[in-house]
Tab-separated table of C-alpha atoms in Angstrom:
chain	number	residue	atom	x	y	z
P	1	MET	CA	-15.601	-16.490	-31.275
P	2	GLN	CA	-13.965	-15.133	-28.122
P	3	PRO	CA	-14.554	-11.517	-27.033
P	4	LEU	CA	-11.993	-9.178	-28.572
P	5	ASN	CA	-10.401	-8.201	-25.246
P	6	ARG	CA	-10.717	-11.555	-23.440
P	7	GLY	CA	-6.985	-11.732	-22.681
P	8	LEU	CA	-6.922	-8.216	-21.244
P	9	GLU	CA	-9.978	-8.826	-19.084
P	10	THR	CA	-8.529	-12.098	-17.774
P	11	LEU	CA	-5.287	-10.305	-16.925
P	12	LEU	CA	-7.041	-7.524	-14.991
P	13	CYS	CA	-9.050	-10.079	-13.011
P	14	SER	CA	-5.891	-12.047	-12.191
P	15	LEU	CA	-4.310	-8.898	-10.755
P	16	VAL	CA	-7.375	-7.895	-8.704
P	17	SER	CA	-9.757	-10.713	-7.837
P	18	GLY	CA	-13.317	-9.943	-8.886
P	19	ALA	CA	-12.309	-6.826	-10.810
P	20	ASP	CA	-14.937	-7.508	-13.467
P	21	GLN	CA	-17.679	-7.191	-10.858
P	22	SER	CA	-16.687	-3.544	-10.365
P	23	TRP	CA	-16.720	-2.581	-14.054
P	24	GLN	CA	-19.569	-0.626	-15.624
P	25	GLY	CA	-19.847	-0.707	-19.393
P	26	ALA	CA	-20.890	2.074	-21.740
P	27	SER	CA	-24.134	1.792	-23.685
P	28	PRO	CA	-24.442	1.748	-27.497
P	29	GLU	CA	-25.880	5.259	-27.167
P	30	ASP	CA	-22.744	6.366	-25.287
P	31	LEU	CA	-20.522	4.998	-28.055
P	32	ALA	CA	-22.561	6.700	-30.762
P	33	GLN	CA	-22.417	10.003	-28.878
P	34	LEU	CA	-18.628	9.781	-28.519
P	35	GLU	CA	-18.202	9.218	-32.248
P	36	GLN	CA	-20.513	12.137	-32.976
P	37	VAL	CA	-18.830	14.699	-30.712
P	38	SER	CA	-15.254	13.585	-31.506
P	39	GLY	CA	-15.640	13.243	-35.265
P	40	ALA	CA	-13.655	9.986	-35.101
P	41	LYS	CA	-14.452	6.337	-35.786
P	42	LEU	CA	-13.701	4.167	-32.745
P	43	PRO	CA	-11.387	1.152	-33.271
P	44	ALA	CA	-13.055	-2.209	-32.631
P	45	ALA	CA	-10.835	-3.008	-29.623
P	46	TYR	CA	-11.626	0.360	-28.031
P	47	ARG	CA	-15.360	-0.102	-28.596
P	48	ALA	CA	-15.132	-3.490	-26.883
P	49	PHE	CA	-13.197	-1.952	-23.976
P	50	LEU	CA	-15.762	0.820	-23.504
P	51	ALA	CA	-18.657	-1.636	-23.728
P	52	ARG	CA	-17.188	-3.578	-20.792
P	53	MET	CA	-15.781	-0.829	-18.567
P	54	GLY	CA	-16.309	2.518	-20.294
P	55	ARG	CA	-18.454	4.062	-17.572
P	56	ASP	CA	-16.314	2.867	-14.672
P	57	LEU	CA	-13.080	0.864	-14.514
P	58	GLY	CA	-13.817	0.053	-10.888
P	59	THR	CA	-10.855	-1.530	-9.116
P	60	SER	CA	-8.906	-1.433	-12.407
P	61	ARG	CA	-8.987	2.375	-12.629
P	62	PHE	CA	-5.822	4.434	-12.988
P	63	SER	CA	-4.685	6.758	-10.216
P	64	SER	CA	-4.867	10.053	-12.121
P	65	LEU	CA	-5.936	9.147	-15.671
P	66	ASP	CA	-9.673	9.269	-16.353
P	67	PHE	CA	-10.680	6.890	-19.166
P	68	SER	CA	-14.423	7.108	-18.517
P	69	ILE	CA	-16.535	7.783	-21.575
P	70	ALA	CA	-18.427	10.498	-19.678
P	71	LYS	CA	-15.204	12.451	-19.126
P	72	ILE	CA	-14.090	12.075	-22.740
P	73	ILE	CA	-17.473	13.183	-24.104
P	74	SER	CA	-17.565	16.180	-21.753
P	75	CYS	CA	-14.116	17.333	-22.929
P	76	TYR	CA	-15.429	17.486	-26.491
P	77	GLU	CA	-18.789	19.010	-25.597
P	78	GLN	CA	-17.136	21.759	-23.535
P	79	GLY	CA	-14.664	22.549	-26.313
P	80	VAL	CA	-11.623	21.545	-24.259
P	81	VAL	CA	-10.674	19.161	-27.079
P	82	GLN	CA	-11.553	19.825	-30.707
P	83	PRO	CA	-13.049	17.119	-32.964
P	84	ASP	CA	-10.429	15.444	-35.137
P	85	GLU	CA	-10.651	12.423	-37.427
P	86	ARG	CA	-7.048	11.493	-36.629
P	87	PHE	CA	-6.436	12.302	-32.957
P	88	LEU	CA	-8.988	10.976	-30.445
P	89	LEU	CA	-8.761	11.745	-26.726
P	90	ILE	CA	-9.053	8.512	-24.721
P	91	GLY	CA	-7.503	9.379	-21.342
P	92	TRP	CA	-7.724	12.679	-19.442
P	93	GLU	CA	-4.809	13.347	-17.070
P	94	GLU	CA	-6.162	14.931	-13.878
P	95	ASP	CA	-2.730	15.674	-12.399
P	96	ASP	CA	-1.224	18.818	-13.930
P	97	GLU	CA	2.271	17.584	-13.085
P	98	MET	CA	1.691	14.362	-15.046
P	99	MET	CA	0.645	15.970	-18.345
P	100	PRO	CA	0.110	15.369	-21.248
P	101	HIS	CA	-3.098	13.459	-21.993
P	102	VAL	CA	-3.573	10.125	-23.778
P	103	PHE	CA	-4.789	10.101	-27.388
P	104	TYR	CA	-5.232	7.672	-30.231
P	105	ASP	CA	-3.468	8.364	-33.518
P	106	LEU	CA	-6.090	6.788	-35.763
P	107	SER	CA	-3.909	7.203	-38.849
P	108	ARG	CA	-1.921	4.202	-37.580
P	109	PRO	CA	-4.402	1.348	-37.036
P	110	ILE	CA	-3.169	-2.123	-36.085
P	111	ARG	CA	-4.742	-5.359	-34.783
P	112	GLN	CA	-8.244	-3.795	-34.622
P	113	ASP	CA	-6.721	-1.088	-32.403
P	114	ALA	CA	-4.483	1.938	-33.015
P	115	LEU	CA	-1.337	3.751	-31.910
P	116	VAL	CA	-1.497	5.373	-28.455
P	117	ILE	CA	0.347	8.660	-27.953
P	118	ASN	CA	0.897	11.290	-25.279
P	119	ARG	CA	-0.292	14.603	-26.715
P	120	ASP	CA	-0.681	18.191	-25.543
P	121	LEU	CA	-4.076	19.771	-26.137
P	122	ASP	CA	-2.559	22.279	-28.567
P	123	GLY	CA	-0.870	19.495	-30.523
P	124	SER	CA	2.605	20.899	-29.879
P	125	SER	CA	3.843	17.562	-28.536
P	126	ASN	CA	3.034	14.093	-29.879
P	127	SER	CA	4.926	11.211	-28.300
P	128	PRO	CA	4.166	7.637	-29.487
P	129	GLU	CA	3.941	5.286	-26.502
P	130	PHE	CA	2.242	1.985	-27.404
P	131	GLU	CA	1.201	0.298	-30.639
P	132	THR	CA	-2.243	-0.415	-29.153
P	133	PHE	CA	-4.490	0.676	-26.301
P	134	ARG	CA	-4.637	-2.925	-25.074
P	135	GLU	CA	-0.851	-2.910	-24.683
P	136	PHE	CA	-1.054	0.380	-22.793
P	137	VAL	CA	-3.648	-0.896	-20.308
P	138	ALA	CA	-1.990	-4.297	-19.830
P	139	TRP	CA	1.531	-2.879	-19.414
P	140	SER	CA	0.327	-0.265	-16.911
P	141	ALA	CA	-1.664	-2.813	-14.897
P	142	ILE	CA	1.205	-5.303	-14.728
P	143	TYR	CA	3.623	-2.573	-13.668
P	144	THR	CA	1.488	-1.101	-10.875
P	145	LEU	CA	-0.414	-4.175	-9.646
P	146	GLY	CA	2.105	-6.883	-10.510
P	147	ILE	CA	5.738	-5.780	-10.504
P	148	LEU	CA	5.593	-3.007	-7.891
P	149	GLU	CA	3.705	-5.305	-5.512
P	150	GLN	CA	6.568	-7.810	-5.534
P	151	PRO	CA	9.184	-7.832	-2.725
P	152	CYS	CA	11.964	-7.262	-5.256
P	153	HIS	CA	12.103	-5.633	-8.675
P	154	CYS	CA	14.700	-4.280	-11.055
P	155	MET	CA	14.973	-2.205	-14.222
P	156	GLY	CA	17.355	-2.380	-17.138
P	157	SER	CA	17.675	-2.774	-20.884
P	158	LEU	CA	17.812	-5.494	-23.535
P	159	THR	CA	19.508	-4.736	-26.845
P	160	ASN	CA	19.960	-6.569	-30.126
P	161	GLU	CA	20.835	-5.669	-33.703
P	162	LYS	CA	17.369	-6.745	-34.843
P	163	ASP	CA	14.152	-7.573	-32.981
P	164	VAL	CA	14.662	-8.107	-29.226
P	165	ARG	CA	11.472	-10.121	-28.822
P	166	GLU	CA	12.485	-12.561	-31.548
P	167	HIS	CA	15.022	-13.930	-29.067
P	168	LEU	CA	13.309	-13.050	-25.789
P	169	ASP	CA	9.980	-14.804	-26.432
P	170	PRO	CA	11.380	-18.355	-26.737
P	171	ALA	CA	13.702	-17.799	-23.775
P	172	MET	CA	10.812	-16.720	-21.554
P	173	ALA	CA	8.615	-19.586	-22.759
P	174	ALA	CA	11.378	-22.051	-21.880
P	175	MET	CA	11.264	-20.731	-18.296
P	176	GLY	CA	7.498	-21.202	-18.061
P	177	PHE	CA	6.422	-17.618	-18.735
P	178	ASN	CA	3.406	-16.830	-20.910
P	179	SER	CA	2.043	-13.653	-22.481
P	180	PRO	CA	-1.402	-12.554	-21.230
P	181	ILE	CA	-2.279	-10.645	-24.427
P	182	GLU	CA	-1.048	-10.422	-27.998
P	183	THR	CA	1.541	-7.673	-28.415
P	184	GLY	CA	3.720	-6.356	-31.211
P	185	PRO	CA	7.523	-6.071	-31.464
P	186	TYR	CA	7.678	-2.947	-29.272
P	187	CYS	CA	6.076	-4.382	-26.131
P	188	GLY	CA	6.686	-7.628	-24.262
P	189	LEU	CA	4.496	-8.854	-21.388
P	190	TYR	CA	5.383	-12.052	-19.546
P	191	ARG	CA	4.087	-13.715	-16.413
P	192	GLU	CA	4.942	-16.802	-14.431
P	193	GLN	CA	3.631	-18.061	-11.110
P	194	ARG	CA	6.164	-16.053	-9.099
P	195	ALA	CA	7.379	-13.265	-11.387
P	196	TRP	CA	6.389	-10.620	-13.957
P	197	LEU	CA	8.425	-9.086	-16.778
P	198	THR	CA	7.521	-6.163	-19.043
P	199	THR	CA	9.571	-4.699	-21.874
P	200	LEU	CA	8.982	-1.598	-23.969
P	201	ALA	CA	10.818	-0.144	-26.970
P	202	PRO	CA	10.586	3.444	-28.275
P	203	ILE	CA	8.353	3.232	-31.347
P	204	GLU	CA	10.177	6.047	-33.123
P	205	ILE	CA	13.510	4.203	-32.747
P	206	GLY	CA	12.621	0.566	-33.367
P	207	PRO	CA	12.367	-2.815	-31.584
P	208	THR	CA	16.128	-3.249	-31.149
P	209	HIS	CA	16.327	-1.659	-27.682
P	210	HIS	CA	13.828	-2.513	-24.941
P	211	GLY	CA	13.715	-1.184	-21.418
P	212	PHE	CA	12.583	-3.897	-19.004
P	213	MET	CA	11.081	-4.184	-15.533
P	214	LEU	CA	11.145	-7.479	-13.648
P	215	GLY	CA	9.470	-8.226	-10.330
P	216	GLY	CA	9.472	-11.292	-8.108
P	217	PRO	CA	9.920	-12.684	-4.595
P	218	SER	CA	13.697	-12.303	-4.244
P	219	GLU	CA	16.805	-10.891	-5.874
P	220	ALA	CA	18.219	-14.395	-6.197
P	221	GLU	CA	15.247	-15.574	-8.249
P	222	LEU	CA	15.300	-12.482	-10.443
P	223	ARG	CA	19.025	-12.851	-11.057
P	224	ALA	CA	18.418	-16.467	-12.069
P	225	ILE	CA	15.839	-15.333	-14.647
P	226	LEU	CA	18.144	-12.631	-15.996
P	227	GLY	CA	21.009	-15.108	-16.088
P	228	ARG	CA	18.988	-17.477	-18.266
P	229	ILE	CA	18.170	-14.633	-20.656
P	230	ALA	CA	21.824	-13.589	-20.837
P	231	THR	CA	23.159	-17.099	-21.445
P	232	SER	CA	20.467	-18.477	-23.765
P	233	THR	CA	20.069	-15.490	-26.108
P	234	PRO	CA	22.370	-13.106	-28.002
P	235	LEU	CA	20.702	-10.157	-26.251
P	236	GLU	CA	22.875	-7.603	-24.483
P	237	LEU	CA	21.443	-7.251	-20.971
P	238	GLU	CA	22.147	-4.345	-18.639
P	239	ILE	CA	20.720	-3.949	-15.128
P	240	GLU	CA	20.293	-0.324	-14.080
P	241	THR	CA	18.519	-0.331	-10.701
P	242	TRP	CA	17.367	-2.721	-7.972
P	243	SER	CA	14.611	-2.157	-5.427
P	244	ARG	CA	13.849	-4.428	-2.477
P	245	ASP	CA	11.393	-4.093	0.374
P	246	GLU	CA	12.538	-4.269	3.994
P	247	ASP	CA	11.497	-7.906	4.458
P	248	GLU	CA	13.641	-8.969	1.502
P	249	ASP	CA	16.628	-7.058	2.913
P	250	GLU	CA	16.170	-8.720	6.320
P	251	ASP	CA	15.944	-12.193	4.761
P	252	GLU	CA	19.205	-11.674	2.873
P	253	SER	CA	20.919	-10.369	6.034
P	254	GLU	CA	19.876	-13.510	7.919
P	255	ASP	CA	21.215	-15.692	5.100
P	256	ASP	CA	24.553	-13.880	5.308
């Protein structure tokens, strides 16, 4: 039987070579202490994540979000967050301008994981973000370490009367893209040798409207990918913004 988060770990190592050598896992005692102070039962996927990189995410760490088990435990022990069987703090936002924090909503378990939400400490705001924590980590890693590192990237939307991914998945597979981890209808993650695509739908609305981000070596190649999606599926595709680095702009000027 493969480890529960094998796909996620493989993805993180593909984005940063040797990333797993920088991880530090939490101990069984750490996990037991977190359950005790939080009053919550940890989902199996989250336990597996903490066991591999719960003490330190190393080169996979987020810029301002602290997912370390030590930080989470301290928030409960200091009374910053109150124990709750339903809402479990999993990510502490260090930047006041980037609030709120990241919580589990354990009343909505799925695929040995649970719904991830943005939540204020007083509970006044609860915003569903991802069906699972694995989707959250994978989407964030692909965006920051995959798409934004490409010479060219764009953002837009994909819309359909029913499930966007029902049509998008086969179209991406036909172009040689694969999905690094299992995801639900609200999140699509696709990679190919030269490009990355992520999609995300608002959970409170439904999987009929996905925002997308696509990154690759050139605008021409990205337009070719988008063209295949537009012509081979019934999806309504809208491009909102383009971003190119200076080298890409110079290359296109020389071609002109």
